[in-house]
PDB file of C-alpha atoms in Angstrom:
ATOM      1  CA  MET A  37      10.284  17.911  -8.574  1.00  0.00           C
ATOM      2  CA  LEU A  38       9.369  14.287  -8.251  1.00  0.00           C
ATOM      3  CA  THR A  39       6.199  13.197  -9.747  1.00  0.00           C
ATOM      4  CA  LYS A  40       3.330  11.924  -7.428  1.00  0.00           C
ATOM      5  CA  ARG A  41       2.395   8.314  -7.992  1.00  0.00           C
ATOM      6  CA  ILE A  42      -0.966   6.735  -8.434  1.00  0.00           C
ATOM      7  CA  ILE A  43      -1.139   3.230  -7.285  1.00  0.00           C
ATOM      8  CA  PRO A  44      -4.005   0.675  -7.589  1.00  0.00           C
ATOM      9  CA  CYS A  45      -4.038  -1.854  -4.816  1.00  0.00           C
ATOM     10  CA  LEU A  46      -5.191  -5.492  -5.576  1.00  0.00           C
ATOM     11  CA  ASP A  47      -6.162  -7.090  -2.279  1.00  0.00           C
ATOM     12  CA  ILE A  48      -6.038 -10.850  -3.020  1.00  0.00           C
ATOM     13  CA  LYS A  49      -8.106 -13.564  -1.274  1.00  0.00           C
ATOM     14  CA  ASP A  50      -8.270 -17.104  -2.667  1.00  0.00           C
ATOM     15  CA  GLY A  51      -6.951 -15.958  -5.974  1.00  0.00           C
ATOM     16  CA  ARG A  52      -9.404 -13.155  -6.580  1.00  0.00           C
ATOM     17  CA  THR A  53      -9.375  -9.419  -5.996  1.00  0.00           C
ATOM     18  CA  VAL A  54     -11.558  -8.276  -3.130  1.00  0.00           C
ATOM     19  CA  LYS A  55     -12.457  -4.983  -1.502  1.00  0.00           C
ATOM     20  CA  GLY A  56     -14.066  -4.302   1.847  1.00  0.00           C
ATOM     21  CA  VAL A  57     -14.914  -1.399   4.207  1.00  0.00           C
ATOM     22  CA  ASN A  58     -12.948  -0.894   7.399  1.00  0.00           C
ATOM     23  CA  PHE A  59     -11.156  -4.085   6.592  1.00  0.00           C
ATOM     24  CA  VAL A  60     -14.329  -6.253   6.587  1.00  0.00           C
ATOM     25  CA  ASP A  61     -17.370  -7.061   4.450  1.00  0.00           C
ATOM     26  CA  LEU A  62     -15.241  -8.167   1.415  1.00  0.00           C
ATOM     27  CA  ARG A  63     -16.733  -8.363  -2.068  1.00  0.00           C
ATOM     28  CA  ASP A  64     -15.331  -9.704  -5.280  1.00  0.00           C
ATOM     29  CA  ALA A  65     -13.565  -7.114  -7.588  1.00  0.00           C
ATOM     30  CA  GLY A  66     -12.417  -9.376 -10.342  1.00  0.00           C
ATOM     31  CA  ASP A  67      -9.493 -11.303 -11.744  1.00  0.00           C
ATOM     32  CA  PRO A  68      -6.077  -9.857 -10.512  1.00  0.00           C
ATOM     33  CA  VAL A  69      -4.143 -10.489 -13.676  1.00  0.00           C
ATOM     34  CA  GLU A  70      -6.697  -8.907 -15.752  1.00  0.00           C
ATOM     35  CA  LEU A  71      -6.951  -5.819 -13.523  1.00  0.00           C
ATOM     36  CA  ALA A  72      -3.198  -5.480 -13.338  1.00  0.00           C
ATOM     37  CA  ALA A  73      -2.916  -5.522 -17.103  1.00  0.00           C
ATOM     38  CA  LYS A  74      -5.578  -2.926 -17.523  1.00  0.00           C
ATOM     39  CA  TYR A  75      -3.965  -0.621 -14.903  1.00  0.00           C
ATOM     40  CA  ALA A  76      -0.607  -0.783 -16.467  1.00  0.00           C
ATOM     41  CA  GLU A  77      -2.191   0.077 -19.868  1.00  0.00           C
ATOM     42  CA  THR A  78      -4.282   3.036 -18.486  1.00  0.00           C
ATOM     43  CA  GLY A  79      -1.554   4.982 -16.665  1.00  0.00           C
ATOM     44  CA  ALA A  80      -0.882   3.552 -13.257  1.00  0.00           C
ATOM     45  CA  ASP A  81       2.494   4.318 -11.956  1.00  0.00           C
ATOM     46  CA  GLU A  82       2.868   1.211  -9.780  1.00  0.00           C
ATOM     47  CA  LEU A  83       0.749  -1.645  -8.493  1.00  0.00           C
ATOM     48  CA  VAL A  84       0.530  -3.108  -5.121  1.00  0.00           C
ATOM     49  CA  PHE A  85      -0.608  -6.697  -4.664  1.00  0.00           C
ATOM     50  CA  LEU A  86      -1.548  -7.711  -1.096  1.00  0.00           C
ATOM     51  CA  ASP A  87      -2.542 -11.380  -0.285  1.00  0.00           C
ATOM     52  CA  ILE A  88      -4.714 -10.211   2.668  1.00  0.00           C
ATOM     53  CA  SER A  89      -5.201 -13.555   4.201  1.00  0.00           C
ATOM     54  CA  ALA A  90      -1.575 -14.882   3.903  1.00  0.00           C
ATOM     55  CA  THR A  91      -0.623 -13.844   7.411  1.00  0.00           C
ATOM     56  CA  GLU A  92      -3.814 -14.770   9.050  1.00  0.00           C
ATOM     57  CA  GLU A  93      -3.781 -18.137   7.303  1.00  0.00           C
ATOM     58  CA  ARG A  94      -0.003 -18.681   8.091  1.00  0.00           C
ATOM     59  CA  ARG A  95       0.692 -19.406   4.315  1.00  0.00           C
ATOM     60  CA  LYS A  96       2.929 -17.853   1.900  1.00  0.00           C
ATOM     61  CA  THR A  97       1.980 -15.253  -0.780  1.00  0.00           C
ATOM     62  CA  LEU A  98       0.866 -16.813  -4.000  1.00  0.00           C
ATOM     63  CA  ALA A  99       4.108 -16.925  -5.884  1.00  0.00           C
ATOM     64  CA  ASN A 100       2.470 -18.336  -8.948  1.00  0.00           C
ATOM     65  CA  LEU A 101      -0.045 -15.562  -9.171  1.00  0.00           C
ATOM     66  CA  VAL A 102       2.818 -13.010  -8.731  1.00  0.00           C
ATOM     67  CA  LEU A 103       4.523 -14.566 -11.734  1.00  0.00           C
ATOM     68  CA  ARG A 104       1.394 -14.344 -13.906  1.00  0.00           C
ATOM     69  CA  VAL A 105       0.695 -10.665 -12.949  1.00  0.00           C
ATOM     70  CA  ALA A 106       4.452  -9.733 -13.536  1.00  0.00           C
ATOM     71  CA  GLU A 107       4.258 -11.081 -17.097  1.00  0.00           C
ATOM     72  CA  LYS A 108       1.386  -8.788 -17.828  1.00  0.00           C
ATOM     73  CA  VAL A 109       2.760  -5.429 -16.545  1.00  0.00           C
ATOM     74  CA  ASN A 110       5.612  -3.151 -17.328  1.00  0.00           C
ATOM     75  CA  ILE A 111       5.405  -0.888 -14.278  1.00  0.00           C
ATOM     76  CA  PRO A 112       6.860  -1.375 -10.725  1.00  0.00           C
ATOM     77  CA  PHE A 113       5.013  -3.928  -8.712  1.00  0.00           C
ATOM     78  CA  THR A 114       4.942  -4.581  -4.991  1.00  0.00           C
ATOM     79  CA  VAL A 115       3.987  -7.714  -3.279  1.00  0.00           C
ATOM     80  CA  GLY A 116       2.931  -8.267   0.319  1.00  0.00           C
ATOM     81  CA  GLY A 117       1.149 -10.836   2.511  1.00  0.00           C
ATOM     82  CA  GLY A 118       2.746 -13.477   4.785  1.00  0.00           C
ATOM     83  CA  ILE A 119       6.415 -12.325   4.107  1.00  0.00           C
ATOM     84  CA  SER A 120       8.530 -13.149   7.077  1.00  0.00           C
ATOM     85  CA  SER A 121      12.015 -14.140   5.739  1.00  0.00           C
ATOM     86  CA  VAL A 122      14.866 -13.427   3.302  1.00  0.00           C
ATOM     87  CA  GLU A 123      13.866 -16.633   1.509  1.00  0.00           C
ATOM     88  CA  ASP A 124      10.162 -15.374   1.060  1.00  0.00           C
ATOM     89  CA  VAL A 125      11.482 -12.145  -0.539  1.00  0.00           C
ATOM     90  CA  ASP A 126      13.931 -13.991  -2.767  1.00  0.00           C
ATOM     91  CA  ILE A 127      11.186 -16.211  -4.247  1.00  0.00           C
ATOM     92  CA  LEU A 128       8.881 -13.095  -4.851  1.00  0.00           C
ATOM     93  CA  LEU A 129      11.600 -11.062  -6.574  1.00  0.00           C
ATOM     94  CA  LYS A 130      12.588 -14.115  -8.676  1.00  0.00           C
ATOM     95  CA  ASN A 131       8.897 -14.445  -9.602  1.00  0.00           C
ATOM     96  CA  GLY A 132       8.743 -10.873 -10.888  1.00  0.00           C
ATOM     97  CA  ALA A 133       7.996  -8.501  -8.031  1.00  0.00           C
ATOM     98  CA  ASP A 134      10.004  -5.291  -7.945  1.00  0.00           C
ATOM     99  CA  LYS A 135       9.501  -4.564  -4.237  1.00  0.00           C
ATOM    100  CA  VAL A 136       8.012  -6.305  -1.220  1.00  0.00           C
ATOM    101  CA  SER A 137       5.854  -5.063   1.569  1.00  0.00           C
ATOM    102  CA  VAL A 138       6.098  -6.295   5.122  1.00  0.00           C
ATOM    103  CA  ASN A 139       3.682  -5.566   8.004  1.00  0.00           C
ATOM    104  CA  SER A 140       3.055  -7.991  10.799  1.00  0.00           C
ATOM    105  CA  SER A 141       6.256  -9.771  10.545  1.00  0.00           C
ATOM    106  CA  ALA A 142       8.257  -6.532  10.942  1.00  0.00           C
ATOM    107  CA  VAL A 143       6.397  -5.665  14.058  1.00  0.00           C
ATOM    108  CA  LYS A 144       7.043  -9.139  15.501  1.00  0.00           C
ATOM    109  CA  ASN A 145      10.709  -9.093  14.284  1.00  0.00           C
ATOM    110  CA  PRO A 146      11.865  -5.538  13.697  1.00  0.00           C
ATOM    111  CA  ASN A 147      15.346  -6.867  12.729  1.00  0.00           C
ATOM    112  CA  LEU A 148      13.658  -8.355   9.605  1.00  0.00           C
ATOM    113  CA  ILE A 149      13.551  -4.779   8.185  1.00  0.00           C
ATOM    114  CA  ASN A 150      17.362  -4.466   8.663  1.00  0.00           C
ATOM    115  CA  GLU A 151      17.921  -7.987   7.018  1.00  0.00           C
ATOM    116  CA  LEU A 152      15.923  -7.375   4.072  1.00  0.00           C
ATOM    117  CA  SER A 153      17.291  -3.902   3.308  1.00  0.00           C
ATOM    118  CA  GLN A 154      20.834  -5.137   3.663  1.00  0.00           C
ATOM    119  CA  LYS A 155      20.242  -8.048   1.431  1.00  0.00           C
ATOM    120  CA  PHE A 156      18.025  -6.583  -1.344  1.00  0.00           C
ATOM    121  CA  GLY A 157      18.426  -2.780  -0.862  1.00  0.00           C
ATOM    122  CA  ALA A 158      16.185  -0.203   0.739  1.00  0.00           C
ATOM    123  CA  GLN A 159      14.503   0.475  -2.605  1.00  0.00           C
ATOM    124  CA  CYS A 160      13.083  -3.075  -2.529  1.00  0.00           C
ATOM    125  CA  ILE A 161      11.518  -2.853   0.879  1.00  0.00           C
ATOM    126  CA  THR A 162       8.236  -1.158   1.780  1.00  0.00           C
ATOM    127  CA  VAL A 163       6.907  -1.322   5.294  1.00  0.00           C
ATOM    128  CA  ALA A 164       3.128  -1.303   5.463  1.00  0.00           C
ATOM    129  CA  ILE A 165       1.552   0.127   8.594  1.00  0.00           C
ATOM    130  CA  ASP A 166      -2.097  -0.335   9.344  1.00  0.00           C
ATOM    131  CA  ALA A 167      -3.095   2.176  12.147  1.00  0.00           C
ATOM    132  CA  LYS A 168      -6.396   3.190  13.804  1.00  0.00           C
ATOM    133  CA  GLN A 169      -7.045   6.378  15.708  1.00  0.00           C
ATOM    134  CA  VAL A 170      -8.072   5.405  19.254  1.00  0.00           C
ATOM    135  CA  MET A 171      -8.755   8.012  21.905  1.00  0.00           C
ATOM    136  CA  GLY A 172      -6.689  10.462  19.886  1.00  0.00           C
ATOM    137  CA  GLN A 173      -3.745   8.237  19.338  1.00  0.00           C
ATOM    138  CA  TRP A 174      -2.817   6.395  16.235  1.00  0.00           C
ATOM    139  CA  ILE A 175      -2.368   2.803  17.201  1.00  0.00           C
ATOM    140  CA  VAL A 176      -0.598   0.255  14.869  1.00  0.00           C
ATOM    141  CA  HIS A 177      -2.689  -2.845  14.169  1.00  0.00           C
ATOM    142  CA  LEU A 178      -1.666  -6.242  12.817  1.00  0.00           C
ATOM    143  CA  VAL A 179      -3.053  -9.304  10.886  1.00  0.00           C
ATOM    144  CA  GLY A 180      -5.271  -7.414   8.544  1.00  0.00           C
ATOM    145  CA  GLY A 181      -6.220  -4.866  11.212  1.00  0.00           C
ATOM    146  CA  LYS A 182      -7.529  -7.457  13.634  1.00  0.00           C
ATOM    147  CA  VAL A 183      -4.949  -7.224  16.461  1.00  0.00           C
ATOM    148  CA  PRO A 184      -4.064  -3.911  18.177  1.00  0.00           C
ATOM    149  CA  THR A 185      -0.479  -3.400  19.352  1.00  0.00           C
ATOM    150  CA  GLU A 186       0.988  -0.857  21.791  1.00  0.00           C
ATOM    151  CA  LEU A 187       2.962   0.819  19.058  1.00  0.00           C
ATOM    152  CA  ASP A 188       2.402   4.523  18.165  1.00  0.00           C
ATOM    153  CA  LEU A 189       2.273   5.054  14.455  1.00  0.00           C
ATOM    154  CA  PHE A 190       4.727   7.906  14.318  1.00  0.00           C
ATOM    155  CA  GLU A 191       7.297   6.167  16.650  1.00  0.00           C
ATOM    156  CA  TRP A 192       7.078   3.015  14.802  1.00  0.00           C
ATOM    157  CA  ALA A 193       7.481   4.781  11.386  1.00  0.00           C
ATOM    158  CA  LYS A 194      10.655   6.519  12.649  1.00  0.00           C
ATOM    159  CA  GLU A 195      12.012   3.137  13.694  1.00  0.00           C
ATOM    160  CA  VAL A 196      11.149   1.701  10.370  1.00  0.00           C
ATOM    161  CA  GLU A 197      13.072   4.222   8.439  1.00  0.00           C
ATOM    162  CA  GLN A 198      16.068   3.933  10.797  1.00  0.00           C
ATOM    163  CA  ARG A 199      16.155   0.272  10.194  1.00  0.00           C
ATOM    164  CA  GLY A 200      16.287   0.642   6.366  1.00  0.00           C
ATOM    165  CA  ALA A 201      12.887   0.674   4.875  1.00  0.00           C
ATOM    166  CA  GLY A 202      12.761   2.398   1.421  1.00  0.00           C
ATOM    167  CA  GLU A 203       9.185   3.704   1.883  1.00  0.00           C
ATOM    168  CA  ILE A 204       6.095   3.437   4.058  1.00  0.00           C
ATOM    169  CA  LEU A 205       2.681   2.377   3.014  1.00  0.00           C
ATOM    170  CA  PHE A 206       0.300   3.991   5.588  1.00  0.00           C
ATOM    171  CA  THR A 207      -3.305   2.860   5.833  1.00  0.00           C
ATOM    172  CA  SER A 208      -5.771   4.612   7.979  1.00  0.00           C
ATOM    173  CA  MET A 209      -8.143   1.902   9.146  1.00  0.00           C
ATOM    174  CA  ASN A 210     -10.523   4.635  10.214  1.00  0.00           C
ATOM    175  CA  ASN A 211     -10.713   5.844   6.644  1.00  0.00           C
ATOM    176  CA  ASP A 212     -10.437   2.559   4.756  1.00  0.00           C
ATOM    177  CA  GLY A 213     -13.255   1.882   2.367  1.00  0.00           C
ATOM    178  CA  THR A 214     -15.291   4.842   3.648  1.00  0.00           C
ATOM    179  CA  LYS A 215     -14.552   7.148   0.484  1.00  0.00           C
ATOM    180  CA  ASP A 216     -14.449  10.111   2.914  1.00  0.00           C
ATOM    181  CA  GLY A 217     -10.905  11.085   2.005  1.00  0.00           C
ATOM    182  CA  PHE A 218      -7.402  10.153   3.268  1.00  0.00           C
ATOM    183  CA  ALA A 219      -6.109  10.750   6.733  1.00  0.00           C
ATOM    184  CA  ASN A 220      -4.214  13.863   5.715  1.00  0.00           C
ATOM    185  CA  ILE A 221      -3.265  15.208   9.163  1.00  0.00           C
ATOM    186  CA  ALA A 222      -1.468  11.982  10.025  1.00  0.00           C
ATOM    187  CA  LEU A 223       0.101  11.899   6.536  1.00  0.00           C
ATOM    188  CA  LYS A 224       1.389  15.409   6.772  1.00  0.00           C
ATOM    189  CA  LYS A 225       3.077  14.532  10.219  1.00  0.00           C
ATOM    190  CA  LEU A 226       4.550  11.413   8.799  1.00  0.00           C
ATOM    191  CA  SER A 227       5.921  13.342   5.703  1.00  0.00           C
ATOM    192  CA  GLU A 228       7.409  16.030   8.070  1.00  0.00           C
ATOM    193  CA  ASP A 229       8.921  13.497  10.435  1.00  0.00           C
ATOM    194  CA  LEU A 230      10.557  11.142   7.756  1.00  0.00           C
ATOM    195  CA  ASN A 231      12.857  11.378   4.781  1.00  0.00           C
ATOM    196  CA  ILE A 232      11.500   8.367   2.841  1.00  0.00           C
ATOM    197  CA  PRO A 233       8.433   8.419   0.615  1.00  0.00           C
ATOM    198  CA  ILE A 234       4.982   7.956   2.229  1.00  0.00           C
ATOM    199  CA  ILE A 235       2.151   6.132   0.409  1.00  0.00           C
ATOM    200  CA  ALA A 236      -1.332   7.330   1.430  1.00  0.00           C
ATOM    201  CA  SER A 237      -3.948   4.511   1.671  1.00  0.00           C
ATOM    202  CA  GLY A 238      -7.501   4.387   2.914  1.00  0.00           C
ATOM    203  CA  GLY A 239     -10.451   6.658   2.141  1.00  0.00           C
ATOM    204  CA  ALA A 240     -10.198   7.589  -1.520  1.00  0.00           C
ATOM    205  CA  GLY A 241     -13.707   8.387  -2.837  1.00  0.00           C
ATOM    206  CA  ASN A 242     -13.205  11.115  -5.484  1.00  0.00           C
ATOM    207  CA  ILE A 243     -10.643  13.019  -7.414  1.00  0.00           C
ATOM    208  CA  GLN A 244     -10.453  15.805  -4.954  1.00  0.00           C
ATOM    209  CA  HIS A 245      -9.419  13.448  -2.233  1.00  0.00           C
ATOM    210  CA  PHE A 246      -6.271  12.723  -4.228  1.00  0.00           C
ATOM    211  CA  VAL A 247      -5.571  16.363  -4.809  1.00  0.00           C
ATOM    212  CA  ASP A 248      -6.021  16.927  -1.132  1.00  0.00           C
ATOM    213  CA  THR A 249      -3.641  14.151  -0.032  1.00  0.00           C
ATOM    214  CA  PHE A 250      -0.909  15.470  -2.270  1.00  0.00           C
ATOM    215  CA  LYS A 251      -1.365  19.124  -1.281  1.00  0.00           C
ATOM    216  CA  GLU A 252      -2.541  18.777   2.370  1.00  0.00           C
ATOM    217  CA  GLY A 253      -1.213  15.344   3.392  1.00  0.00           C
ATOM    218  CA  LYS A 254       2.109  15.828   1.563  1.00  0.00           C
ATOM    219  CA  ALA A 255       1.933  12.266   0.480  1.00  0.00           C
ATOM    220  CA  ASP A 256       4.394  11.036  -2.217  1.00  0.00           C
ATOM    221  CA  ALA A 257       2.032   8.455  -3.774  1.00  0.00           C
ATOM    222  CA  ALA A 258      -1.721   7.686  -3.288  1.00  0.00           C
ATOM    223  CA  LEU A 259      -2.942   4.107  -3.264  1.00  0.00           C
ATOM    224  CA  ALA A 260      -6.718   3.157  -3.788  1.00  0.00           C
ATOM    225  CA  ALA A 261      -8.733   0.072  -4.584  1.00  0.00           C
ATOM    226  CA  SER A 262     -12.398   0.130  -5.048  1.00  0.00           C
ATOM    227  CA  VAL A 263     -12.637   3.533  -6.888  1.00  0.00           C
ATOM    228  CA  PHE A 264     -10.437   2.030  -9.571  1.00  0.00           C
ATOM    229  CA  HIS A 265     -11.781  -1.535  -9.554  1.00  0.00           C
ATOM    230  CA  PHE A 266     -15.358  -0.458  -9.917  1.00  0.00           C
ATOM    231  CA  LYS A 267     -14.551   2.332 -12.441  1.00  0.00           C
ATOM    232  CA  GLU A 268     -15.758   5.283 -10.244  1.00  0.00           C
ATOM    233  CA  ILE A 269     -12.424   7.040 -11.124  1.00  0.00           C
ATOM    234  CA  GLU A 270     -10.547   6.365 -14.262  1.00  0.00           C
ATOM    235  CA  ILE A 271      -6.839   6.946 -13.835  1.00  0.00           C
ATOM    236  CA  PRO A 272      -6.330   9.061 -17.050  1.00  0.00           C
ATOM    237  CA  ASP A 273      -9.082  11.418 -15.824  1.00  0.00           C
ATOM    238  CA  LEU A 274      -7.515  11.495 -12.240  1.00  0.00           C
ATOM    239  CA  LYS A 275      -4.066  12.362 -13.671  1.00  0.00           C
ATOM    240  CA  LYS A 276      -5.451  15.052 -15.965  1.00  0.00           C
ATOM    241  CA  GLU A 277      -7.102  16.713 -13.003  1.00  0.00           C
ATOM    242  CA  LEU A 278      -4.066  16.517 -10.870  1.00  0.00           C
ATOM    243  CA  ALA A 279      -1.900  18.116 -13.494  1.00  0.00           C
ATOM    244  CA  ASN A 280      -4.469  20.804 -14.024  1.00  0.00           C
ATOM    245  CA  GLN A 281      -4.158  21.589 -10.269  1.00  0.00           C
ATOM    246  CA  GLY A 282      -0.449  21.940 -10.452  1.00  0.00           C
ATOM    247  CA  ILE A 283       0.441  18.446  -9.056  1.00  0.00           C
ATOM    248  CA  PRO A 284       3.340  16.929 -10.955  1.00  0.00           C
ATOM    249  CA  VAL A 285       2.382  13.476 -12.460  1.00  0.00           C
ATOM    250  CA  ARG A 286       3.520  11.191 -15.201  1.00  0.00           C
ATOM    251  CA  ILE A 287       0.880  11.511 -18.055  1.00  0.00           C
TER     252      ILE A 287
END
């Protein structure tokens, strides 16, 4: 049985790690290079590094910072933010990223997923989907959650898989930063609908929330930020409890 992955997320703005609630009210969470090194040492399975203002500010992900982080870690490392071309991905992979995450650019140009998958392989391509439940329907949002689309989460996720994505990073905007738990009903449907791994994001507040998203949400991985950055949950303690509850993890 495949082990479930624990993934700290480093949201980067102006070279610092930040964390907000429902995608706003950002506060500083520390130096991303130091945080990345700490997580690699304490048992994180992977890292996700998102330059959260890259798309909004129309600039490229900070390739230099990617290089500095990559030099400090020995675990898989995904980078996202402002990626819109094969050239962007090429630069990031050469700077040490193992995978890339595309979001807004994939919605605007779905063929980008096909191009990236064919060029670099599906295993390198994560499609991030930020969605918000509005009147009972999960609606995909862009540009850091600021711009609603007409896309349905589940239909878009199926298309993303068909176009060659290797995994999906689903963030529930309703749950993000609330620490009330992950969106397990939506996660379970995604896991049942698709054959690629689903990373749960948005809502982690305690260790039981991770247990629930693996058992009830059928997630393949769980991503969190503030509970790790501010030491509310230590990864070794989390993994020990997951193992105690029969969830396969890499200790």
